Amino acid sequence: MKTRTIERTRLVPHTVDGQTEMVLDRETIEVPAPPRDWDQAVRVAVTIGAALLVTVSLTWTTASIGALLAMSVVAVVAYGAAVAFDAAWIMCMGVEWLLRSDPDRATLPRRVGHAALAVSMGAVFAHGYLFTGQWIVGAVGALVSTLAKGGWTIAMRAHTRPLDPLTQQWVAKRRAAVNGQLALIPIRRELQRGEALVEAEQRSLAALADSGSADPDQSGQSADGSDPDPQPTATGPMTIKDAVRTAVDSGIREPDRVLAYVRKVADANAREDTVARYIRLAG
């Protein structure tokens, strides 16, 4: 029986000069080695082989179609555009891989991938036939992409875990519930931003209404025209700093009165320490 060596640690009591402490004791032991998982090894090898086929196909298609397109545009642009032909069906295969447990949603990327593969094969065939005059060269060149896609399709089947119809419905319902919660996250953020904007607009309108509501009727004032609590004239929406400066310039220096004025014409939620700091700066 095959074995493997492992190191095991455990806490043991250790006494020195009558004082006992729990310390780590390390020991090396031999344990039975599990049998080699050949299924997993083959699965990994198939996946690596499929990835290599896709890489070879991408390189071959880019070189072939790039040479074809270079007849009409500069080489850099031609080879850059040539990457799109194989990249399209490779991207579709990636989406199909992500949706491998949802057959209904995986149908669309699979079909689009087949269409993109056909376009790529046609372009490679056109390059081979145009440059050699022999259709067999173009056909063989076009089969490279087919082999790569076939290899990756086989690799995906090796990793896919088929579900029975009832379990598939259960997964679909659970996924729909989670997706609904995820979809509501940006919606809630959008609503919160909108509500904040509406609230800010309402505060601004209230400040404008308060600052522009000077009483045109002076009949209620005393005959000598004196005002026991004079307030500076508000000229429009202000920042907290501007409101403090206006109050100080008008002779109001008591922190409570300045704070009340700032909350009236600038920001109803102005903090007392902020107003006090601006008072010190203005003084």
mmCIF file with all atom_site columns, C-alpha atoms in Angstrom, residues 84-225:
data_model
loop_
_atom_site.group_PDB
_atom_site.id
_atom_site.type_symbol
_atom_site.label_atom_id
_atom_site.label_alt_id
_atom_site.label_comp_id
_atom_site.label_asym_id
_atom_site.label_entity_id
_atom_site.label_seq_id
_atom_site.pdbx_PDB_ins_code
_atom_site.Cartn_x
_atom_site.Cartn_y
_atom_site.Cartn_z
_atom_site.occupancy
_atom_site.B_iso_or_equiv
_atom_site.pdbx_formal_charge
_atom_site.auth_seq_id
_atom_site.auth_comp_id
_atom_site.auth_asym_id
_atom_site.auth_atom_id
_atom_site.pdbx_PDB_model_num
ATOM 1   C CA . ALA A 1 84  ? -12.469 39.411  -34.374 1.00 0.00 ? 84  ALA A CA 1
ATOM 2   C CA . PHE A 1 85  ? -13.408 36.425  -36.561 1.00 0.00 ? 85  PHE A CA 1
ATOM 3   C CA . ASP A 1 86  ? -12.304 33.711  -34.134 1.00 0.00 ? 86  ASP A CA 1
ATOM 4   C CA . ALA A 1 87  ? -12.691 35.887  -31.044 1.00 0.00 ? 87  ALA A CA 1
ATOM 5   C CA . ALA A 1 88  ? -16.438 36.096  -31.708 1.00 0.00 ? 88  ALA A CA 1
ATOM 6   C CA . TRP A 1 89  ? -17.123 32.367  -31.447 1.00 0.00 ? 89  TRP A CA 1
ATOM 7   C CA . ILE A 1 90  ? -14.562 31.976  -28.649 1.00 0.00 ? 90  ILE A CA 1
ATOM 8   C CA . MET A 1 91  ? -16.445 34.602  -26.643 1.00 0.00 ? 91  MET A CA 1
ATOM 9   C CA . CYS A 1 92  ? -19.711 32.777  -27.333 1.00 0.00 ? 92  CYS A CA 1
ATOM 10  C CA . MET A 1 93  ? -18.147 29.560  -26.055 1.00 0.00 ? 93  MET A CA 1
ATOM 11  C CA . GLY A 1 94  ? -17.117 31.374  -22.886 1.00 0.00 ? 94  GLY A CA 1
ATOM 12  C CA . VAL A 1 95  ? -20.695 32.520  -22.310 1.00 0.00 ? 95  VAL A CA 1
ATOM 13  C CA . GLU A 1 96  ? -21.937 29.019  -23.081 1.00 0.00 ? 96  GLU A CA 1
ATOM 14  C CA . TRP A 1 97  ? -19.513 27.694  -20.458 1.00 0.00 ? 97  TRP A CA 1
ATOM 15  C CA . LEU A 1 98  ? -20.861 30.119  -17.845 1.00 0.00 ? 98  LEU A CA 1
ATOM 16  C CA . LEU A 1 99  ? -24.433 29.078  -18.664 1.00 0.00 ? 99  LEU A CA 1
ATOM 17  C CA . ARG A 1 100 ? -23.713 25.341  -18.845 1.00 0.00 ? 100 ARG A CA 1
ATOM 18  C CA . SER A 1 101 ? -26.150 24.680  -15.984 1.00 0.00 ? 101 SER A CA 1
ATOM 19  C CA . ASP A 1 102 ? -28.903 26.714  -17.691 1.00 0.00 ? 102 ASP A CA 1
ATOM 20  C CA . PRO A 1 103 ? -29.623 25.054  -21.077 1.00 0.00 ? 103 PRO A CA 1
ATOM 21  C CA . ASP A 1 104 ? -32.313 27.533  -22.094 1.00 0.00 ? 104 ASP A CA 1
ATOM 22  C CA . ARG A 1 105 ? -30.069 30.585  -21.740 1.00 0.00 ? 105 ARG A CA 1
ATOM 23  C CA . ALA A 1 106 ? -27.097 28.750  -23.274 1.00 0.00 ? 106 ALA A CA 1
ATOM 24  C CA . THR A 1 107 ? -28.992 28.151  -26.538 1.00 0.00 ? 107 THR A CA 1
ATOM 25  C CA . LEU A 1 108 ? -28.526 31.685  -27.910 1.00 0.00 ? 108 LEU A CA 1
ATOM 26  C CA . PRO A 1 109 ? -24.734 31.928  -27.436 1.00 0.00 ? 109 PRO A CA 1
ATOM 27  C CA . ARG A 1 110 ? -24.392 28.426  -28.900 1.00 0.00 ? 110 ARG A CA 1
ATOM 28  C CA . ARG A 1 111 ? -26.267 29.405  -32.066 1.00 0.00 ? 111 ARG A CA 1
ATOM 29  C CA . VAL A 1 112 ? -24.428 32.714  -32.395 1.00 0.00 ? 112 VAL A CA 1
ATOM 30  C CA . GLY A 1 113 ? -21.144 30.860  -31.915 1.00 0.00 ? 113 GLY A CA 1
ATOM 31  C CA . HIS A 1 114 ? -21.985 28.469  -34.749 1.00 0.00 ? 114 HIS A CA 1
ATOM 32  C CA . ALA A 1 115 ? -22.819 31.403  -37.023 1.00 0.00 ? 115 ALA A CA 1
ATOM 33  C CA . ALA A 1 116 ? -19.576 33.186  -36.112 1.00 0.00 ? 116 ALA A CA 1
ATOM 34  C CA . LEU A 1 117 ? -17.649 29.971  -36.755 1.00 0.00 ? 117 LEU A CA 1
ATOM 35  C CA . ALA A 1 118 ? -19.201 29.652  -40.211 1.00 0.00 ? 118 ALA A CA 1
ATOM 36  C CA . VAL A 1 119 ? -18.196 33.233  -41.067 1.00 0.00 ? 119 VAL A CA 1
ATOM 37  C CA . SER A 1 120 ? -14.639 32.614  -39.850 1.00 0.00 ? 120 SER A CA 1
ATOM 38  C CA . MET A 1 121 ? -14.360 29.385  -41.846 1.00 0.00 ? 121 MET A CA 1
ATOM 39  C CA . GLY A 1 122 ? -15.624 31.131  -44.966 1.00 0.00 ? 122 GLY A CA 1
ATOM 40  C CA . ALA A 1 123 ? -12.996 33.857  -44.636 1.00 0.00 ? 123 ALA A CA 1
ATOM 41  C CA . VAL A 1 124 ? -10.184 31.314  -44.141 1.00 0.00 ? 124 VAL A CA 1
ATOM 42  C CA . PHE A 1 125 ? -11.428 29.312  -47.128 1.00 0.00 ? 125 PHE A CA 1
ATOM 43  C CA . ALA A 1 126 ? -11.475 32.478  -49.260 1.00 0.00 ? 126 ALA A CA 1
ATOM 44  C CA . HIS A 1 127 ? -7.874  33.229  -48.287 1.00 0.00 ? 127 HIS A CA 1
ATOM 45  C CA . GLY A 1 128 ? -6.626  29.729  -49.144 1.00 0.00 ? 128 GLY A CA 1
ATOM 46  C CA . TYR A 1 129 ? -8.489  29.566  -52.451 1.00 0.00 ? 129 TYR A CA 1
ATOM 47  C CA . LEU A 1 130 ? -7.487  33.081  -53.507 1.00 0.00 ? 130 LEU A CA 1
ATOM 48  C CA . PHE A 1 131 ? -3.800  32.687  -52.787 1.00 0.00 ? 131 PHE A CA 1
ATOM 49  C CA . THR A 1 132 ? -3.358  29.111  -54.066 1.00 0.00 ? 132 THR A CA 1
ATOM 50  C CA . GLY A 1 133 ? -6.167  28.685  -56.570 1.00 0.00 ? 133 GLY A CA 1
ATOM 51  C CA . GLN A 1 134 ? -7.031  25.290  -55.041 1.00 0.00 ? 134 GLN A CA 1
ATOM 52  C CA . TRP A 1 135 ? -10.229 24.831  -53.088 1.00 0.00 ? 135 TRP A CA 1
ATOM 53  C CA . ILE A 1 136 ? -8.832  21.902  -51.102 1.00 0.00 ? 136 ILE A CA 1
ATOM 54  C CA . VAL A 1 137 ? -6.262  24.217  -49.466 1.00 0.00 ? 137 VAL A CA 1
ATOM 55  C CA . GLY A 1 138 ? -8.972  26.623  -48.399 1.00 0.00 ? 138 GLY A CA 1
ATOM 56  C CA . ALA A 1 139 ? -11.191 23.804  -47.097 1.00 0.00 ? 139 ALA A CA 1
ATOM 57  C CA . VAL A 1 140 ? -8.423  22.239  -44.993 1.00 0.00 ? 140 VAL A CA 1
ATOM 58  C CA . GLY A 1 141 ? -7.469  25.621  -43.576 1.00 0.00 ? 141 GLY A CA 1
ATOM 59  C CA . ALA A 1 142 ? -11.066 26.323  -42.627 1.00 0.00 ? 142 ALA A CA 1
ATOM 60  C CA . LEU A 1 143 ? -11.303 23.038  -40.731 1.00 0.00 ? 143 LEU A CA 1
ATOM 61  C CA . VAL A 1 144 ? -8.803  24.284  -38.127 1.00 0.00 ? 144 VAL A CA 1
ATOM 62  C CA . SER A 1 145 ? -11.445 26.442  -36.461 1.00 0.00 ? 145 SER A CA 1
ATOM 63  C CA . THR A 1 146 ? -13.952 23.588  -36.627 1.00 0.00 ? 146 THR A CA 1
ATOM 64  C CA . LEU A 1 147 ? -11.563 21.258  -34.817 1.00 0.00 ? 147 LEU A CA 1
ATOM 65  C CA . ALA A 1 148 ? -10.884 23.872  -32.132 1.00 0.00 ? 148 ALA A CA 1
ATOM 66  C CA . LYS A 1 149 ? -14.563 24.508  -31.465 1.00 0.00 ? 149 LYS A CA 1
ATOM 67  C CA . GLY A 1 150 ? -15.288 20.773  -31.485 1.00 0.00 ? 150 GLY A CA 1
ATOM 68  C CA . GLY A 1 151 ? -12.499 20.159  -28.995 1.00 0.00 ? 151 GLY A CA 1
ATOM 69  C CA . TRP A 1 152 ? -13.790 22.827  -26.638 1.00 0.00 ? 152 TRP A CA 1
ATOM 70  C CA . THR A 1 153 ? -17.352 21.529  -26.940 1.00 0.00 ? 153 THR A CA 1
ATOM 71  C CA . ILE A 1 154 ? -16.149 18.066  -25.901 1.00 0.00 ? 154 ILE A CA 1
ATOM 72  C CA . ALA A 1 155 ? -14.230 19.589  -22.969 1.00 0.00 ? 155 ALA A CA 1
ATOM 73  C CA . MET A 1 156 ? -17.357 21.408  -21.796 1.00 0.00 ? 156 MET A CA 1
ATOM 74  C CA . ARG A 1 157 ? -19.334 18.166  -21.912 1.00 0.00 ? 157 ARG A CA 1
ATOM 75  C CA . ALA A 1 158 ? -16.705 16.589  -19.682 1.00 0.00 ? 158 ALA A CA 1
ATOM 76  C CA . HIS A 1 159 ? -17.235 19.324  -17.075 1.00 0.00 ? 159 HIS A CA 1
ATOM 77  C CA . THR A 1 160 ? -21.009 19.711  -17.371 1.00 0.00 ? 160 THR A CA 1
ATOM 78  C CA . ARG A 1 161 ? -23.176 18.055  -14.730 1.00 0.00 ? 161 ARG A CA 1
ATOM 79  C CA . PRO A 1 162 ? -26.569 17.282  -16.316 1.00 0.00 ? 162 PRO A CA 1
ATOM 80  C CA . LEU A 1 163 ? -29.596 17.936  -14.117 1.00 0.00 ? 163 LEU A CA 1
ATOM 81  C CA . ASP A 1 164 ? -32.881 16.094  -14.129 1.00 0.00 ? 164 ASP A CA 1
ATOM 82  C CA . PRO A 1 165 ? -35.970 18.164  -15.068 1.00 0.00 ? 165 PRO A CA 1
ATOM 83  C CA . LEU A 1 166 ? -37.168 18.650  -11.486 1.00 0.00 ? 166 LEU A CA 1
ATOM 84  C CA . THR A 1 167 ? -33.773 19.735  -10.212 1.00 0.00 ? 167 THR A CA 1
ATOM 85  C CA . GLN A 1 168 ? -33.401 22.034  -13.230 1.00 0.00 ? 168 GLN A CA 1
ATOM 86  C CA . GLN A 1 169 ? -36.668 23.753  -12.295 1.00 0.00 ? 169 GLN A CA 1
ATOM 87  C CA . TRP A 1 170 ? -35.531 24.080  -8.684  1.00 0.00 ? 170 TRP A CA 1
ATOM 88  C CA . VAL A 1 171 ? -32.245 25.672  -9.788  1.00 0.00 ? 171 VAL A CA 1
ATOM 89  C CA . ALA A 1 172 ? -34.112 28.020  -12.145 1.00 0.00 ? 172 ALA A CA 1
ATOM 90  C CA . LYS A 1 173 ? -36.409 29.225  -9.349  1.00 0.00 ? 173 LYS A CA 1
ATOM 91  C CA . ARG A 1 174 ? -33.533 29.775  -6.922  1.00 0.00 ? 174 ARG A CA 1
ATOM 92  C CA . ARG A 1 175 ? -31.508 31.576  -9.578  1.00 0.00 ? 175 ARG A CA 1
ATOM 93  C CA . ALA A 1 176 ? -34.480 33.784  -10.465 1.00 0.00 ? 176 ALA A CA 1
ATOM 94  C CA . ALA A 1 177 ? -34.941 34.780  -6.821  1.00 0.00 ? 177 ALA A CA 1
ATOM 95  C CA . VAL A 1 178 ? -31.261 35.685  -6.406  1.00 0.00 ? 178 VAL A CA 1
ATOM 96  C CA . ASN A 1 179 ? -31.167 37.486  -9.763  1.00 0.00 ? 179 ASN A CA 1
ATOM 97  C CA . GLY A 1 180 ? -34.175 39.517  -8.702  1.00 0.00 ? 180 GLY A CA 1
ATOM 98  C CA . GLN A 1 181 ? -32.369 40.640  -5.549  1.00 0.00 ? 181 GLN A CA 1
ATOM 99  C CA . LEU A 1 182 ? -29.238 41.498  -7.538  1.00 0.00 ? 182 LEU A CA 1
ATOM 100 C CA . ALA A 1 183 ? -31.282 43.473  -10.080 1.00 0.00 ? 183 ALA A CA 1
ATOM 101 C CA . LEU A 1 184 ? -32.862 45.518  -7.292  1.00 0.00 ? 184 LEU A CA 1
ATOM 102 C CA . ILE A 1 185 ? -29.475 46.725  -6.003  1.00 0.00 ? 185 ILE A CA 1
ATOM 103 C CA . PRO A 1 186 ? -28.848 49.309  -8.776  1.00 0.00 ? 186 PRO A CA 1
ATOM 104 C CA . ILE A 1 187 ? -32.562 50.182  -8.813  1.00 0.00 ? 187 ILE A CA 1
ATOM 105 C CA . ARG A 1 188 ? -32.509 50.982  -5.086  1.00 0.00 ? 188 ARG A CA 1
ATOM 106 C CA . ARG A 1 189 ? -29.372 53.070  -5.540  1.00 0.00 ? 189 ARG A CA 1
ATOM 107 C CA . GLU A 1 190 ? -31.005 54.964  -8.391  1.00 0.00 ? 190 GLU A CA 1
ATOM 108 C CA . LEU A 1 191 ? -34.117 55.618  -6.298  1.00 0.00 ? 191 LEU A CA 1
ATOM 109 C CA . GLN A 1 192 ? -32.022 56.780  -3.342  1.00 0.00 ? 192 GLN A CA 1
ATOM 110 C CA . ARG A 1 193 ? -30.089 59.181  -5.558  1.00 0.00 ? 193 ARG A CA 1
ATOM 111 C CA . GLY A 1 194 ? -33.345 60.483  -7.008  1.00 0.00 ? 194 GLY A CA 1
ATOM 112 C CA . GLU A 1 195 ? -34.910 60.959  -3.570  1.00 0.00 ? 195 GLU A CA 1
ATOM 113 C CA . ALA A 1 196 ? -31.782 62.788  -2.387  1.00 0.00 ? 196 ALA A CA 1
ATOM 114 C CA . LEU A 1 197 ? -31.948 65.115  -5.396  1.00 0.00 ? 197 LEU A CA 1
ATOM 115 C CA . VAL A 1 198 ? -35.642 65.808  -4.801  1.00 0.00 ? 198 VAL A CA 1
ATOM 116 C CA . GLU A 1 199 ? -34.988 66.522  -1.126  1.00 0.00 ? 199 GLU A CA 1
ATOM 117 C CA . ALA A 1 200 ? -32.105 68.856  -1.979  1.00 0.00 ? 200 ALA A CA 1
ATOM 118 C CA . GLU A 1 201 ? -34.277 70.677  -4.518  1.00 0.00 ? 201 GLU A CA 1
ATOM 119 C CA . GLN A 1 202 ? -37.053 71.082  -1.986  1.00 0.00 ? 202 GLN A CA 1
ATOM 120 C CA . ARG A 1 203 ? -34.622 72.528  0.560   1.00 0.00 ? 203 ARG A CA 1
ATOM 121 C CA . SER A 1 204 ? -33.293 74.950  -2.057  1.00 0.00 ? 204 SER A CA 1
ATOM 122 C CA . LEU A 1 205 ? -36.808 76.083  -2.976  1.00 0.00 ? 205 LEU A CA 1
ATOM 123 C CA . ALA A 1 206 ? -37.680 76.509  0.690   1.00 0.00 ? 206 ALA A CA 1
ATOM 124 C CA . ALA A 1 207 ? -34.547 78.595  1.242   1.00 0.00 ? 207 ALA A CA 1
ATOM 125 C CA . LEU A 1 208 ? -35.377 80.753  -1.770  1.00 0.00 ? 208 LEU A CA 1
ATOM 126 C CA . ALA A 1 209 ? -38.947 81.223  -0.527  1.00 0.00 ? 209 ALA A CA 1
ATOM 127 C CA . ASP A 1 210 ? -37.753 82.209  2.955   1.00 0.00 ? 210 ASP A CA 1
ATOM 128 C CA . SER A 1 211 ? -35.067 84.561  1.686   1.00 0.00 ? 211 SER A CA 1
ATOM 129 C CA . GLY A 1 212 ? -37.435 86.284  -0.751  1.00 0.00 ? 212 GLY A CA 1
ATOM 130 C CA . SER A 1 213 ? -40.372 86.656  1.625   1.00 0.00 ? 213 SER A CA 1
ATOM 131 C CA . ALA A 1 214 ? -39.603 90.154  2.915   1.00 0.00 ? 214 ALA A CA 1
ATOM 132 C CA . ASP A 1 215 ? -42.782 91.530  4.464   1.00 0.00 ? 215 ASP A CA 1
ATOM 133 C CA . PRO A 1 216 ? -44.037 94.362  2.198   1.00 0.00 ? 216 PRO A CA 1
ATOM 134 C CA . ASP A 1 217 ? -46.529 95.379  4.830   1.00 0.00 ? 217 ASP A CA 1
ATOM 135 C CA . GLN A 1 218 ? -44.676 97.566  7.340   1.00 0.00 ? 218 GLN A CA 1
ATOM 136 C CA . SER A 1 219 ? -47.826 98.533  9.235   1.00 0.00 ? 219 SER A CA 1
ATOM 137 C CA . GLY A 1 220 ? -47.031 96.176  12.044  1.00 0.00 ? 220 GLY A CA 1
ATOM 138 C CA . GLN A 1 221 ? -43.713 97.848  12.856  1.00 0.00 ? 221 GLN A CA 1
ATOM 139 C CA . SER A 1 222 ? -43.376 100.351 15.643  1.00 0.00 ? 222 SER A CA 1
ATOM 140 C CA . ALA A 1 223 ? -43.605 104.039 14.915  1.00 0.00 ? 223 ALA A CA 1
ATOM 141 C CA . ASP A 1 224 ? -39.931 104.670 15.574  1.00 0.00 ? 224 ASP A CA 1
ATOM 142 C CA . GLY A 1 225 ? -39.028 101.950 13.061  1.00 0.00 ? 225 GLY A CA 1
#
